[in-house]
Amino acid sequence: MNQSNPHKLIVGNWKMNGSLAGNAALIQDLLIGWPKSQASGRVQAAVCVPSVYLTPCSGLLHHSAVDLGAQDVSAHEAGAYTGEVSAAMLRDVGVRYVIVGHSERRQYHAETDQLVAQKAQKALAVGITPVVCVGETLLERQAGQTADVVKRQLAAVIQLNGHCVSEIVVAYEPVWAIGTGQTATAEQAQEVHDLLRAQLKAAVSMHERICILYGGSMNAGNAKSLLSTPGIDGGLIGGASLKATDFLSILADAEAVSKV
Ligand code: PEP
């Protein structure tokens, strides 16, 4: 249960930030600091960009060591769903990962566990890896409900997607740690990662280890300690992914930790 994953996945979530020129500059700095020629293969990197910037970023990231991700996907395949972007469209422009169930979407767009599960299903159907976010609010933690909440959120995805769940990435993101500067301790994160891993193992008989990321105020200062915690397979990084030096520092920490 507690063994460390020798591979790490570091995913940036740019949220609703950026501009054509700013993204190009950020990506240029990332690709200089994280060149494909030097990538060991132990650390995978991706950035999840606003949908309007997917196409230009896809061009900039083409053949690089940084994969392209989206921040949301429609639960529908196609048709009269004004404003939505389908999984097939994301694949069309070179998307490799899509975040589903981020707490900001659960909170501000009333996304339910079932909707999140459907979004994961649509992504899986076209070969895009859904990064399924789960996490408790501060009130839920204080009420001792953390385990129940994250297990309920993950159970919906498992129930709808069956054995395909072996293809997802899970991100444990305590809501109280997102954008607050208040990171979960390594022990708090490990405890939740362990129970999510147990839930996944019980749900699908598989030999493969499902990647479980930690997210919530991970930054250049705390990444090494979090990433070296058994059970934490990488990070979903919000604020710190907007500065190339910070994101590169986290990637370097992931690389160092994956060597041990
Ligand atoms: C996130 O939005 O997924 C996130 C983890 O944000 P931050 O790193 O800014 O807390």
Short mmCIF file of C-alpha atoms and ligand atoms in Angstrom, two decimals:
data_model
loop_
_atom_site.label_atom_id
_atom_site.label_comp_id
_atom_site.label_asym_id
_atom_site.label_seq_id
_atom_site.Cartn_x
_atom_site.Cartn_y
_atom_site.Cartn_z
CA MET A 1 0.00 0.00 0.00
CA ASN A 2 2.72 2.43 0.87
CA GLN A 3 5.28 1.72 -1.79
CA SER A 4 6.57 4.74 -3.71
CA ASN A 5 5.94 5.06 -7.40
CA PRO A 6 9.26 5.51 -9.21
CA HIS A 7 7.43 7.59 -11.81
CA LYS A 8 5.92 10.96 -11.09
CA LEU A 9 3.32 12.99 -12.94
CA ILE A 10 3.32 16.77 -12.55
CA VAL A 11 0.28 18.54 -13.98
CA GLY A 12 -0.13 22.30 -14.08
CA ASN A 13 -3.61 23.79 -13.88
CA TRP A 14 -3.46 27.27 -15.30
CA LYS A 15 -7.14 27.85 -14.45
CA MET A 16 -8.57 31.03 -16.09
CA ASN A 17 -5.21 32.72 -16.57
CA GLY A 18 -3.02 33.56 -19.53
CA SER A 19 -2.97 35.29 -22.89
CA LEU A 20 -1.66 34.30 -26.30
CA ALA A 21 1.62 36.12 -25.75
CA GLY A 22 1.94 35.19 -22.07
CA ASN A 23 1.31 31.49 -22.75
CA ALA A 24 3.90 31.44 -25.52
CA ALA A 25 6.48 33.01 -23.19
CA LEU A 26 5.66 30.63 -20.34
CA ILE A 27 5.81 27.57 -22.61
CA GLN A 28 9.07 28.75 -24.14
CA ASP A 29 10.63 29.00 -20.67
CA LEU A 30 9.25 25.59 -19.70
CA LEU A 31 10.63 23.91 -22.78
CA ILE A 32 14.06 25.49 -22.29
CA GLY A 33 14.13 24.33 -18.67
CA TRP A 34 12.60 20.91 -19.39
CA PRO A 35 13.98 19.87 -22.78
CA LYS A 36 12.92 16.59 -24.28
CA SER A 37 16.53 15.63 -24.87
CA GLN A 38 17.16 15.61 -21.13
CA ALA A 39 13.90 14.05 -19.97
CA SER A 40 14.64 10.81 -18.10
CA GLY A 41 11.18 9.39 -18.64
CA ARG A 42 10.64 9.05 -14.91
CA VAL A 43 8.73 12.31 -14.70
CA GLN A 44 5.83 13.22 -16.96
CA ALA A 45 4.77 16.83 -17.23
CA ALA A 46 1.58 18.41 -18.53
CA VAL A 47 -0.15 21.78 -18.48
CA CYS A 48 -3.93 22.16 -18.50
CA VAL A 49 -4.73 25.38 -20.29
CA PRO A 50 -7.98 27.34 -20.88
CA SER A 51 -9.93 25.79 -23.77
CA VAL A 52 -9.58 28.82 -26.03
CA TYR A 53 -5.79 28.39 -25.89
CA LEU A 54 -5.66 24.64 -26.49
CA THR A 55 -4.89 24.91 -30.20
CA PRO A 56 -2.03 27.42 -30.01
CA CYS A 57 -0.57 25.63 -26.98
CA SER A 58 -0.85 22.32 -28.80
CA GLY A 59 1.35 23.74 -31.55
CA LEU A 60 3.87 25.10 -29.09
CA LEU A 61 4.06 21.85 -27.10
CA HIS A 62 4.19 19.56 -30.15
CA HIS A 63 7.04 17.02 -29.86
CA SER A 64 8.06 18.42 -26.48
CA ALA A 65 8.39 16.75 -23.06
CA VAL A 66 5.30 18.59 -21.80
CA ASP A 67 1.86 17.19 -22.62
CA LEU A 68 -1.26 19.23 -23.26
CA GLY A 69 -4.21 19.08 -20.89
CA ALA A 70 -7.67 20.65 -20.73
CA GLN A 71 -9.51 21.82 -17.64
CA ASP A 72 -12.96 20.42 -18.39
CA VAL A 73 -14.87 18.34 -20.92
CA SER A 74 -18.54 17.96 -21.80
CA ALA A 75 -20.46 14.98 -20.50
CA HIS A 76 -22.11 14.83 -23.93
CA GLU A 77 -20.73 13.50 -27.17
CA ALA A 78 -21.95 16.16 -29.63
CA GLY A 79 -24.92 18.28 -30.52
CA ALA A 80 -26.96 21.14 -29.08
CA TYR A 81 -24.87 21.93 -26.01
CA THR A 82 -23.93 25.56 -26.56
CA GLY A 83 -20.59 26.52 -25.11
CA GLU A 84 -19.43 22.99 -24.36
CA VAL A 85 -16.35 21.23 -25.71
CA SER A 86 -16.49 17.50 -26.38
CA ALA A 87 -13.86 14.89 -25.64
CA ALA A 88 -13.46 14.21 -29.37
CA MET A 89 -12.74 17.90 -29.96
CA LEU A 90 -10.12 17.85 -27.22
CA ARG A 91 -8.49 14.82 -28.79
CA ASP A 92 -8.63 16.53 -32.18
CA VAL A 93 -6.37 19.32 -30.92
CA GLY A 94 -3.88 17.02 -29.21
CA VAL A 95 -5.12 16.90 -25.62
CA ARG A 96 -3.64 14.06 -23.52
CA TYR A 97 -5.18 14.81 -20.09
CA VAL A 98 -8.36 16.51 -18.91
CA ILE A 99 -9.18 17.60 -15.39
CA VAL A 100 -12.66 16.53 -14.29
CA GLY A 101 -14.42 17.29 -11.03
CA HIS A 102 -12.15 20.11 -9.93
CA SER A 103 -13.61 21.56 -6.72
CA GLU A 104 -14.07 24.93 -8.44
CA ARG A 105 -16.38 23.29 -10.95
CA ARG A 106 -18.16 21.25 -8.28
CA GLN A 107 -18.62 24.43 -6.25
CA TYR A 108 -19.34 27.13 -8.87
CA HIS A 109 -21.03 24.98 -11.51
CA ALA A 110 -22.82 22.56 -9.21
CA GLU A 111 -21.16 19.53 -10.81
CA THR A 112 -22.36 16.33 -9.18
CA ASP A 113 -20.41 13.12 -8.63
CA GLN A 114 -22.46 11.53 -11.42
CA LEU A 115 -21.70 14.31 -13.89
CA VAL A 116 -18.00 14.05 -13.07
CA ALA A 117 -18.17 10.30 -13.67
CA GLN A 118 -19.81 10.89 -17.08
CA LYS A 119 -17.12 13.38 -18.03
CA ALA A 120 -14.44 10.86 -17.09
CA GLN A 121 -16.26 8.28 -19.22
CA LYS A 122 -16.32 10.57 -22.26
CA ALA A 123 -12.60 11.29 -21.92
CA LEU A 124 -11.72 7.60 -21.55
CA ALA A 125 -13.81 6.74 -24.61
CA VAL A 126 -11.52 8.82 -26.82
CA GLY A 127 -8.25 7.87 -25.15
CA ILE A 128 -7.78 11.01 -23.05
CA THR A 129 -6.72 10.45 -19.44
CA PRO A 130 -9.14 12.07 -17.01
CA VAL A 131 -7.53 13.57 -13.92
CA VAL A 132 -10.38 12.99 -11.47
CA CYS A 133 -10.29 15.45 -8.58
CA VAL A 134 -11.69 14.52 -5.19
CA GLY A 135 -11.41 16.37 -1.91
CA GLU A 136 -13.20 17.51 1.21
CA THR A 137 -14.05 21.02 2.37
CA LEU A 138 -12.74 22.36 5.66
CA LEU A 139 -16.13 21.88 7.29
CA GLU A 140 -16.24 18.28 6.12
CA ARG A 141 -12.74 17.65 7.49
CA GLN A 142 -13.63 19.23 10.80
CA ALA A 143 -16.74 17.07 10.97
CA GLY A 144 -14.62 13.93 10.45
CA GLN A 145 -16.17 13.28 7.03
CA THR A 146 -13.04 13.32 4.85
CA ALA A 147 -12.99 9.59 4.13
CA ASP A 148 -16.71 9.42 3.39
CA VAL A 149 -16.60 12.40 1.02
CA VAL A 150 -13.60 11.36 -1.08
CA LYS A 151 -14.76 7.75 -1.25
CA ARG A 152 -18.24 8.82 -2.37
CA GLN A 153 -16.76 11.05 -5.08
CA LEU A 154 -14.47 8.30 -6.36
CA ALA A 155 -17.15 5.60 -6.07
CA ALA A 156 -19.30 7.37 -8.67
CA VAL A 157 -16.43 7.27 -11.17
CA ILE A 158 -15.67 3.62 -10.41
CA GLN A 159 -19.31 2.61 -10.68
CA LEU A 160 -19.82 4.15 -14.11
CA ASN A 161 -16.45 3.28 -15.61
CA GLY A 162 -15.81 -0.23 -14.29
CA HIS A 163 -12.47 -1.72 -15.28
CA CYS A 164 -11.63 1.38 -17.38
CA VAL A 165 -10.90 3.07 -14.07
CA SER A 166 -7.42 1.57 -14.31
CA GLU A 167 -6.77 4.27 -16.95
CA ILE A 168 -7.65 7.28 -14.83
CA VAL A 169 -5.46 9.54 -12.74
CA VAL A 170 -6.87 10.59 -9.37
CA ALA A 171 -5.98 13.91 -7.74
CA TYR A 172 -6.61 14.30 -4.03
CA GLU A 173 -7.20 18.00 -3.57
CA PRO A 174 -8.44 19.06 -0.16
CA VAL A 175 -10.61 22.07 -0.96
CA TRP A 176 -9.26 24.01 2.02
CA ALA A 177 -5.73 23.71 0.58
CA ILE A 178 -6.50 24.98 -2.93
CA GLY A 179 -5.16 28.45 -3.54
CA THR A 180 -4.94 29.14 0.18
CA GLY A 181 -1.25 28.57 0.81
CA GLN A 182 -2.32 26.00 3.42
CA THR A 183 -0.96 22.64 2.27
CA ALA A 184 -2.08 19.32 3.71
CA THR A 185 0.68 17.74 5.75
CA ALA A 186 2.39 14.77 4.15
CA GLU A 187 0.68 12.56 6.76
CA GLN A 188 -2.78 13.96 5.99
CA ALA A 189 -2.24 13.47 2.26
CA GLN A 190 -0.81 9.99 2.70
CA GLU A 191 -3.73 8.88 4.82
CA VAL A 192 -6.25 9.87 2.14
CA HIS A 193 -4.09 8.50 -0.70
CA ASP A 194 -3.95 5.16 1.09
CA LEU A 195 -7.67 4.89 1.41
CA LEU A 196 -8.27 5.95 -2.20
CA ARG A 197 -5.75 3.36 -3.36
CA ALA A 198 -7.45 0.68 -1.29
CA GLN A 199 -10.79 1.65 -2.83
CA LEU A 200 -9.38 1.46 -6.34
CA LYS A 201 -7.73 -1.89 -5.67
CA ALA A 202 -10.94 -3.34 -4.33
CA ALA A 203 -12.89 -2.07 -7.30
CA VAL A 204 -10.80 -3.35 -10.17
CA SER A 205 -8.55 -6.35 -10.17
CA MET A 206 -5.40 -5.01 -11.73
CA HIS A 207 -1.69 -5.20 -11.48
CA GLU A 208 -1.20 -1.66 -12.59
CA ARG A 209 -0.81 1.05 -10.04
CA ILE A 210 -3.22 3.93 -10.50
CA CYS A 211 -1.53 7.29 -10.28
CA ILE A 212 -2.78 9.41 -7.36
CA LEU A 213 -1.65 13.03 -7.32
CA TYR A 214 -1.78 15.51 -4.49
CA GLY A 215 -3.00 19.05 -5.17
CA GLY A 216 -3.46 22.06 -2.95
CA SER A 217 -0.89 24.84 -2.60
CA MET A 218 1.97 22.64 -3.74
CA ASN A 219 4.86 24.96 -4.55
CA ALA A 220 8.60 25.13 -5.03
CA GLY A 221 9.12 25.17 -1.27
CA ASN A 222 7.05 22.17 -0.23
CA ALA A 223 7.01 19.95 -3.34
CA LYS A 224 10.00 17.82 -2.42
CA SER A 225 8.61 16.75 0.90
CA LEU A 226 5.15 16.03 -0.54
CA LEU A 227 6.51 14.22 -3.60
CA SER A 228 8.76 12.00 -1.50
CA THR A 229 5.81 10.87 0.60
CA PRO A 230 4.93 7.24 -0.09
CA GLY A 231 1.68 7.01 -2.01
CA ILE A 232 1.95 10.46 -3.60
CA ASP A 233 2.59 9.88 -7.30
CA GLY A 234 2.83 13.49 -8.36
CA GLY A 235 1.13 16.83 -8.11
CA LEU A 236 -1.67 18.92 -9.56
CA ILE A 237 -0.31 22.43 -9.35
CA GLY A 238 -2.39 25.59 -9.65
CA GLY A 239 -0.77 28.91 -8.77
CA ALA A 240 2.79 27.63 -8.94
CA SER A 241 2.31 26.39 -12.50
CA LEU A 242 1.97 29.97 -13.76
CA LYS A 243 5.61 30.79 -13.10
CA ALA A 244 8.12 28.81 -15.15
CA THR A 245 10.80 28.89 -12.43
CA ASP A 246 8.40 27.49 -9.83
CA PHE A 247 6.97 24.79 -12.09
CA LEU A 248 10.47 23.82 -13.25
CA SER A 249 11.63 23.63 -9.65
CA ILE A 250 8.76 21.23 -8.87
CA LEU A 251 9.68 19.14 -11.92
CA ALA A 252 13.29 19.03 -10.74
CA ASP A 253 12.15 17.90 -7.29
CA ALA A 254 10.01 15.18 -8.87
CA GLU A 255 13.01 14.06 -10.89
CA ALA A 256 15.26 14.00 -7.80
CA VAL A 257 12.70 12.11 -5.76
CA SER A 258 12.05 9.58 -8.52
CA LYS A 259 15.76 8.72 -8.63
CA VAL A 260 15.85 7.50 -5.05
C1 PEP B 1 -5.64 23.44 -8.28
O1 PEP B 1 -6.30 24.37 -8.72
O2 PEP B 1 -5.83 22.31 -8.71
C2 PEP B 1 -4.63 23.71 -7.27
C3 PEP B 1 -4.04 22.71 -6.70
O3 PEP B 1 -4.37 25.04 -7.01
P1 PEP B 1 -3.20 25.62 -6.08
O4 PEP B 1 -1.95 24.84 -6.37
O5 PEP B 1 -3.10 27.05 -6.45
O6 PEP B 1 -3.64 25.41 -4.66
#
